[in-house]
PDB file of C-alpha atoms and ligand atoms in Angstrom:
ATOM      1  CA  MET A  80      22.382 -33.601 -33.712  1.00 93.00           C
ATOM      2  CA  ARG A  81      19.357 -31.498 -32.753  1.00 97.00           C
ATOM      3  CA  LYS A  82      20.275 -28.636 -30.356  1.00 98.00           C
ATOM      4  CA  ALA A  83      17.932 -26.076 -28.925  1.00 98.00           C
ATOM      5  CA  LEU A  84      18.474 -22.905 -26.843  1.00 98.00           C
ATOM      6  CA  TYR A  85      16.167 -21.934 -24.048  1.00 98.00           C
ATOM      7  CA  PRO A  86      16.767 -18.390 -23.256  1.00 97.00           C
ATOM      8  CA  GLY A  87      15.374 -16.223 -20.434  1.00 96.00           C
ATOM      9  CA  SER A  88      16.210 -14.330 -17.403  1.00 96.00           C
ATOM     10  CA  PHE A  89      15.317 -17.061 -14.869  1.00 97.00           C
ATOM     11  CA  ASP A  90      15.303 -14.678 -11.888  1.00 97.00           C
ATOM     12  CA  PRO A  91      14.983 -17.064 -10.245  1.00 98.00           C
ATOM     13  CA  VAL A  92      14.243 -20.414 -12.139  1.00 98.00           C
ATOM     14  CA  THR A  93      10.832 -21.743 -11.205  1.00 98.00           C
ATOM     15  CA  ASN A  94       9.168 -25.258 -11.482  1.00 98.00           C
ATOM     16  CA  GLY A  95       7.451 -23.929 -14.566  1.00 97.00           C
ATOM     17  CA  HIS A  96      10.812 -23.359 -16.278  1.00 98.00           C
ATOM     18  CA  ILE A  97      12.114 -26.761 -15.054  1.00 98.00           C
ATOM     19  CA  ASP A  98       9.062 -28.333 -16.518  1.00 97.00           C
ATOM     20  CA  ILE A  99       9.798 -26.737 -19.985  1.00 98.00           C
ATOM     21  CA  MET A 100      13.452 -27.781 -19.693  1.00 98.00           C
ATOM     22  CA  GLN A 101      12.484 -31.470 -18.984  1.00 98.00           C
ATOM     23  CA  ARG A 102      10.127 -31.579 -21.930  1.00 98.00           C
ATOM     24  CA  ALA A 103      12.733 -29.960 -24.302  1.00 98.00           C
ATOM     25  CA  CYS A 104      15.323 -32.498 -23.162  1.00 98.00           C
ATOM     26  CA  LYS A 105      13.113 -35.178 -24.539  1.00 98.00           C
ATOM     27  CA  LEU A 106      12.616 -33.442 -27.898  1.00 98.00           C
ATOM     28  CA  PHE A 107      16.202 -32.419 -28.443  1.00 98.00           C
ATOM     29  CA  ASP A 108      19.574 -34.146 -28.175  1.00 98.00           C
ATOM     30  CA  GLU A 109      21.137 -31.137 -26.473  1.00 98.00           C
ATOM     31  CA  VAL A 110      19.368 -28.307 -24.664  1.00 98.00           C
ATOM     32  CA  LEU A 111      21.426 -25.156 -23.809  1.00 98.00           C
ATOM     33  CA  VAL A 112      19.726 -22.822 -21.295  1.00 98.00           C
ATOM     34  CA  VAL A 113      20.889 -19.263 -22.007  1.00 98.00           C
ATOM     35  CA  VAL A 114      20.727 -16.911 -19.082  1.00 97.00           C
ATOM     36  CA  SER A 115      20.405 -13.332 -20.287  1.00 94.00           C
ATOM     37  CA  GLN A 116      22.788 -10.715 -18.881  1.00 88.00           C
ATOM     38  CA  ASN A 117      20.168  -8.136 -19.821  1.00 74.00           C
ATOM     39  CA  ILE A 118      21.125  -4.696 -18.619  1.00 69.00           C
ATOM     40  CA  ALA A 119      17.705  -3.217 -19.351  1.00 69.00           C
ATOM     41  CA  LYS A 120      15.903  -5.591 -16.964  1.00 74.00           C
ATOM     42  CA  ARG A 121      17.279  -5.187 -13.358  1.00 86.00           C
ATOM     43  CA  CYS A 122      17.530  -8.619 -11.932  1.00 93.00           C
ATOM     44  CA  THR A 123      17.492  -9.623  -8.318  1.00 94.00           C
ATOM     45  CA  PHE A 124      20.108 -12.297  -8.723  1.00 96.00           C
ATOM     46  CA  THR A 125      23.363 -12.002 -10.617  1.00 95.00           C
ATOM     47  CA  ALA A 126      23.728 -13.915 -13.856  1.00 96.00           C
ATOM     48  CA  GLU A 127      26.124 -16.295 -12.030  1.00 96.00           C
ATOM     49  CA  GLU A 128      23.754 -16.945  -9.149  1.00 97.00           C
ATOM     50  CA  ARG A 129      20.987 -17.610 -11.774  1.00 97.00           C
ATOM     51  CA  VAL A 130      23.172 -20.184 -13.531  1.00 98.00           C
ATOM     52  CA  GLU A 131      24.020 -21.825 -10.216  1.00 98.00           C
ATOM     53  CA  MET A 132      20.269 -22.189  -9.363  1.00 98.00           C
ATOM     54  CA  ILE A 133      19.536 -23.760 -12.696  1.00 98.00           C
ATOM     55  CA  GLN A 134      22.578 -26.069 -12.455  1.00 98.00           C
ATOM     56  CA  GLN A 135      21.682 -27.267  -8.889  1.00 98.00           C
ATOM     57  CA  SER A 136      18.071 -28.004 -10.002  1.00 98.00           C
ATOM     58  CA  THR A 137      18.770 -29.909 -13.207  1.00 98.00           C
ATOM     59  CA  HIS A 138      21.265 -32.619 -12.193  1.00 98.00           C
ATOM     60  CA  HIS A 139      18.624 -35.166 -13.532  1.00 98.00           C
ATOM     61  CA  LEU A 140      18.919 -33.796 -17.080  1.00 98.00           C
ATOM     62  CA  PRO A 141      22.206 -34.983 -18.509  1.00 98.00           C
ATOM     63  CA  ASN A 142      21.749 -33.383 -22.011  1.00 98.00           C
ATOM     64  CA  LEU A 143      21.064 -29.839 -20.482  1.00 98.00           C
ATOM     65  CA  GLN A 144      23.715 -27.252 -20.105  1.00 98.00           C
ATOM     66  CA  VAL A 145      23.656 -23.591 -18.868  1.00 98.00           C
ATOM     67  CA  MET A 146      25.525 -20.537 -20.166  1.00 98.00           C
ATOM     68  CA  ILE A 147      25.339 -16.732 -19.820  1.00 97.00           C
ATOM     69  CA  ASN A 148      24.787 -14.537 -22.948  1.00 96.00           C
ATOM     70  CA  ASP A 149      24.787 -10.804 -23.229  1.00 92.00           C
ATOM     71  CA  GLY A 150      24.094 -10.496 -26.973  1.00 93.00           C
ATOM     72  CA  LEU A 151      21.491 -11.413 -29.564  1.00 95.00           C
ATOM     73  CA  ILE A 152      19.932 -14.904 -29.244  1.00 96.00           C
ATOM     74  CA  ALA A 153      19.909 -15.336 -32.927  1.00 97.00           C
ATOM     75  CA  GLU A 154      23.666 -14.788 -32.983  1.00 96.00           C
ATOM     76  CA  CYS A 155      24.247 -17.103 -29.993  1.00 97.00           C
ATOM     77  CA  ALA A 156      22.246 -19.754 -31.889  1.00 97.00           C
ATOM     78  CA  ARG A 157      24.569 -19.439 -34.868  1.00 97.00           C
ATOM     79  CA  LYS A 158      27.665 -19.708 -32.662  1.00 97.00           C
ATOM     80  CA  GLN A 159      26.410 -22.629 -30.865  1.00 97.00           C
ATOM     81  CA  HIS A 160      25.075 -24.421 -33.901  1.00 97.00           C
ATOM     82  CA  ALA A 161      21.495 -24.630 -32.500  1.00 98.00           C
ATOM     83  CA  GLN A 162      18.558 -25.147 -34.829  1.00 97.00           C
ATOM     84  CA  ALA A 163      15.843 -24.009 -32.447  1.00 98.00           C
ATOM     85  CA  ILE A 164      14.834 -21.660 -29.632  1.00 98.00           C
ATOM     86  CA  ILE A 165      12.444 -22.997 -26.955  1.00 98.00           C
ATOM     87  CA  ARG A 166       9.870 -20.682 -25.380  1.00 97.00           C
ATOM     88  CA  GLY A 167       7.158 -21.372 -22.938  1.00 96.00           C
ATOM     89  CA  LEU A 168       3.564 -20.035 -23.310  1.00 95.00           C
ATOM     90  CA  ARG A 169       1.307 -19.300 -20.454  1.00 92.00           C
ATOM     91  CA  ALA A 170      -1.336 -16.917 -21.599  1.00 85.00           C
ATOM     92  CA  VAL A 171      -2.444 -14.881 -24.566  1.00 85.00           C
ATOM     93  CA  SER A 172      -0.545 -11.971 -23.393  1.00 83.00           C
ATOM     94  CA  ASP A 173       2.702 -14.141 -23.737  1.00 87.00           C
ATOM     95  CA  PHE A 174       1.782 -14.809 -27.307  1.00 91.00           C
ATOM     96  CA  GLU A 175       2.004 -11.232 -28.596  1.00 91.00           C
ATOM     97  CA  ILE A 176       5.483 -10.701 -27.153  1.00 93.00           C
ATOM     98  CA  GLU A 177       6.573 -14.139 -28.300  1.00 95.00           C
ATOM     99  CA  LEU A 178       5.367 -13.690 -31.816  1.00 95.00           C
ATOM    100  CA  LYS A 179       7.259 -10.442 -32.241  1.00 96.00           C
ATOM    101  CA  MET A 180      10.486 -11.954 -30.858  1.00 96.00           C
ATOM    102  CA  ALA A 181      10.094 -15.144 -32.988  1.00 97.00           C
ATOM    103  CA  LEU A 182       9.557 -13.099 -36.173  1.00 97.00           C
ATOM    104  CA  MET A 183      12.564 -10.899 -35.412  1.00 97.00           C
ATOM    105  CA  ASN A 184      14.729 -13.894 -34.632  1.00 96.00           C
ATOM    106  CA  LYS A 185      13.703 -15.503 -37.881  1.00 96.00           C
ATOM    107  CA  HIS A 186      14.726 -12.269 -39.740  1.00 97.00           C
ATOM    108  CA  LEU A 187      18.076 -12.237 -37.887  1.00 96.00           C
ATOM    109  CA  ASN A 188      18.742 -15.966 -38.511  1.00 95.00           C
ATOM    110  CA  GLN A 189      16.783 -17.783 -41.264  1.00 95.00           C
ATOM    111  CA  GLU A 190      17.914 -21.144 -40.098  1.00 94.00           C
ATOM    112  CA  LEU A 191      16.493 -20.691 -36.689  1.00 97.00           C
ATOM    113  CA  GLU A 192      12.957 -22.091 -35.664  1.00 97.00           C
ATOM    114  CA  THR A 193      11.169 -21.081 -32.474  1.00 98.00           C
ATOM    115  CA  VAL A 194       9.443 -23.921 -30.802  1.00 98.00           C
ATOM    116  CA  PHE A 195       6.643 -23.138 -28.282  1.00 97.00           C
ATOM    117  CA  LEU A 196       5.733 -25.459 -25.446  1.00 97.00           C
ATOM    118  CA  MET A 197       2.387 -24.802 -23.617  1.00 95.00           C
ATOM    119  CA  THR A 198       2.734 -24.569 -19.871  1.00 92.00           C
ATOM    120  CA  GLN A 199       1.189 -27.231 -17.730  1.00 93.00           C
ATOM    121  CA  ALA A 200      -2.157 -25.990 -16.097  1.00 92.00           C
ATOM    122  CA  ARG A 201      -0.537 -26.114 -12.615  1.00 92.00           C
ATOM    123  CA  TYR A 202       2.129 -23.600 -13.638  1.00 93.00           C
ATOM    124  CA  LEU A 203      -0.201 -21.343 -15.589  1.00 92.00           C
ATOM    125  CA  PHE A 204       0.055 -18.376 -13.103  1.00 92.00           C
ATOM    126  CA  LEU A 205       3.662 -18.998 -12.166  1.00 95.00           C
ATOM    127  CA  ASN A 206       6.181 -16.308 -12.894  1.00 94.00           C
ATOM    128  CA  SER A 207       9.630 -15.301 -11.401  1.00 96.00           C
ATOM    129  CA  SER A 208       8.481 -11.819 -10.268  1.00 95.00           C
ATOM    130  CA  LEU A 209       5.553 -13.205  -8.317  1.00 96.00           C
ATOM    131  CA  ILE A 210       7.812 -15.742  -6.570  1.00 97.00           C
ATOM    132  CA  ARG A 211      10.268 -12.780  -5.625  1.00 97.00           C
ATOM    133  CA  GLU A 212       7.234 -10.746  -4.265  1.00 96.00           C
ATOM    134  CA  VAL A 213       6.019 -13.565  -2.080  1.00 97.00           C
ATOM    135  CA  ALA A 214       9.495 -14.542  -0.952  1.00 96.00           C
ATOM    136  CA  ALA A 215      10.374 -10.887  -0.022  1.00 95.00           C
ATOM    137  CA  PHE A 216       7.469 -11.146   2.570  1.00 95.00           C
ATOM    138  CA  HIS A 217       8.751 -14.539   3.735  1.00 93.00           C
ATOM    139  CA  GLY A 218       5.718 -16.382   2.167  1.00 95.00           C
ATOM    140  CA  ASP A 219       5.861 -20.122   1.436  1.00 96.00           C
ATOM    141  CA  ILE A 220       7.027 -20.670  -2.174  1.00 96.00           C
ATOM    142  CA  ALA A 221       8.221 -24.260  -1.822  1.00 97.00           C
ATOM    143  CA  ASP A 222       5.542 -25.680  -4.115  1.00 95.00           C
ATOM    144  CA  PHE A 223       6.710 -23.498  -6.920  1.00 97.00           C
ATOM    145  CA  VAL A 224      10.530 -23.477  -7.062  1.00 98.00           C
ATOM    146  CA  PRO A 225      13.198 -26.120  -6.619  1.00 98.00           C
ATOM    147  CA  ALA A 226      14.583 -26.705  -2.965  1.00 97.00           C
ATOM    148  CA  TYR A 227      17.926 -24.999  -3.815  1.00 98.00           C
ATOM    149  CA  VAL A 228      15.952 -21.772  -5.068  1.00 98.00           C
ATOM    150  CA  VAL A 229      13.909 -21.732  -1.855  1.00 97.00           C
ATOM    151  CA  GLU A 230      17.217 -21.585   0.052  1.00 97.00           C
ATOM    152  CA  CYS A 231      18.709 -18.866  -2.268  1.00 97.00           C
ATOM    153  CA  LEU A 232      15.577 -16.670  -1.857  1.00 97.00           C
ATOM    154  CA  ARG A 233      15.563 -17.042   1.847  1.00 95.00           C
ATOM    155  CA  LYS A 234      19.214 -16.007   2.014  1.00 95.00           C
ATOM    156  CA  LYS A 235      18.755 -13.138  -0.403  1.00 94.00           C
ATOM    157  CA  TYR A 236      15.769 -11.586   1.458  1.00 92.00           C
ATOM    158  CA  ASN A 237      17.360 -12.042   4.900  1.00 86.00           C
ATOM    159  CA  GLU A 238      20.539 -10.405   3.738  1.00 70.00           C
ATOM    160  CA  ASN A 239      18.634  -7.420   2.464  1.00 63.00           C
ATOM    161  CA  GLU A 240      17.017  -6.970   5.771  1.00 62.00           C
ATOM    162  CA  LEU A 241      20.336  -6.905   7.716  1.00 51.00           C
TER     163      LEU A 241
HETATM  164  P1  ADP B 388       9.708 -13.991 -18.225  1.00 55.13           P
HETATM  165  O1  ADP B 388       9.673 -13.932 -19.741  1.00 55.13           O
HETATM  166  O2  ADP B 388       8.403 -14.294 -17.565  1.00 55.13           O
HETATM  167  O3  ADP B 388      10.389 -12.861 -17.641  1.00 55.13           O
HETATM  168  P2  ADP B 388      11.909 -15.712 -18.257  1.00 55.13           P
HETATM  169  O4  ADP B 388      12.538 -14.843 -19.233  1.00 55.13           O
HETATM  170  O5  ADP B 388      12.726 -16.299 -17.117  1.00 55.13           O
HETATM  171  O6  ADP B 388      10.615 -15.078 -17.678  1.00 55.13           O
HETATM  172  O7  ADP B 388      11.220 -16.893 -19.121  1.00 55.13           O
HETATM  173  C1  ADP B 388      11.853 -17.644 -20.038  1.00 55.13           C
HETATM  174  C2  ADP B 388      10.858 -18.524 -20.801  1.00 55.13           C
HETATM  175  O8  ADP B 388      10.225 -19.350 -19.909  1.00 55.13           O
HETATM  176  C3  ADP B 388       9.822 -17.681 -21.496  1.00 55.13           C
HETATM  177  O9  ADP B 388       9.587 -18.225 -22.803  1.00 55.13           O
HETATM  178  C4  ADP B 388       8.615 -17.815 -20.562  1.00 55.13           C
HETATM  179  O10 ADP B 388       7.412 -17.701 -21.266  1.00 55.13           O
HETATM  180  C5  ADP B 388       8.745 -19.214 -20.131  1.00 55.13           C
HETATM  181  N1  ADP B 388       8.050 -19.383 -18.853  1.00 55.13           N
HETATM  182  C6  ADP B 388       8.248 -18.656 -17.660  1.00 55.13           C
HETATM  183  N2  ADP B 388       7.468 -19.165 -16.722  1.00 55.13           N
HETATM  184  C7  ADP B 388       6.808 -20.265 -17.233  1.00 55.13           C
HETATM  185  C8  ADP B 388       5.810 -21.195 -16.751  1.00 55.13           C
HETATM  186  N3  ADP B 388       5.272 -21.110 -15.546  1.00 55.13           N
HETATM  187  N4  ADP B 388       5.399 -22.121 -17.591  1.00 55.13           N
HETATM  188  C9  ADP B 388       5.893 -22.252 -18.824  1.00 55.13           C
HETATM  189  N5  ADP B 388       6.635 -21.350 -19.418  1.00 55.13           N
HETATM  190  C10 ADP B 388       7.174 -20.383 -18.523  1.00 55.13           C
END
């Protein structure tokens, strides 16, 4: 059985991430989305909220599961018996960071391959921080994130103003 991890912060999950998940689900028997509990990166949503947003947006993907991880991805892959890590590439700037991470993960776990999927042209400029910025000013982000995430962002930024 071919199993892949798709790690990231997903703060929040966007249609660009969902597109990568859909394509990974066709390539692998099982895809495990790994939400990082990264203390260095201050997130807007808690890890539990980020998991919930992914779960609510991926009911159509029966071979996809979601978990939280706060350790090394290479270790997580070993524990989960995953053979691959999926990463999305948007621009040349992504490549440099991703190359370093892929080489380090290979060093930490020789059995692990990193598989890169190119973004679709329409998601080229889409990233979570841009979505948060626009949502904070109550801009329309409905074309870029799943409906459940639109609601979560609306609640989050209305709460913060109370
Ligand atoms: P980032 O790395 O931008 O902070 P994440 O950690 O949530 O965001 O991203 C997880 C993975 O998804 C990374 O490999 C990232 O390159 C990829 N990704 C993010 N947005 C997109 C997109 N619009 N299209 C394709 N891949 C994407």
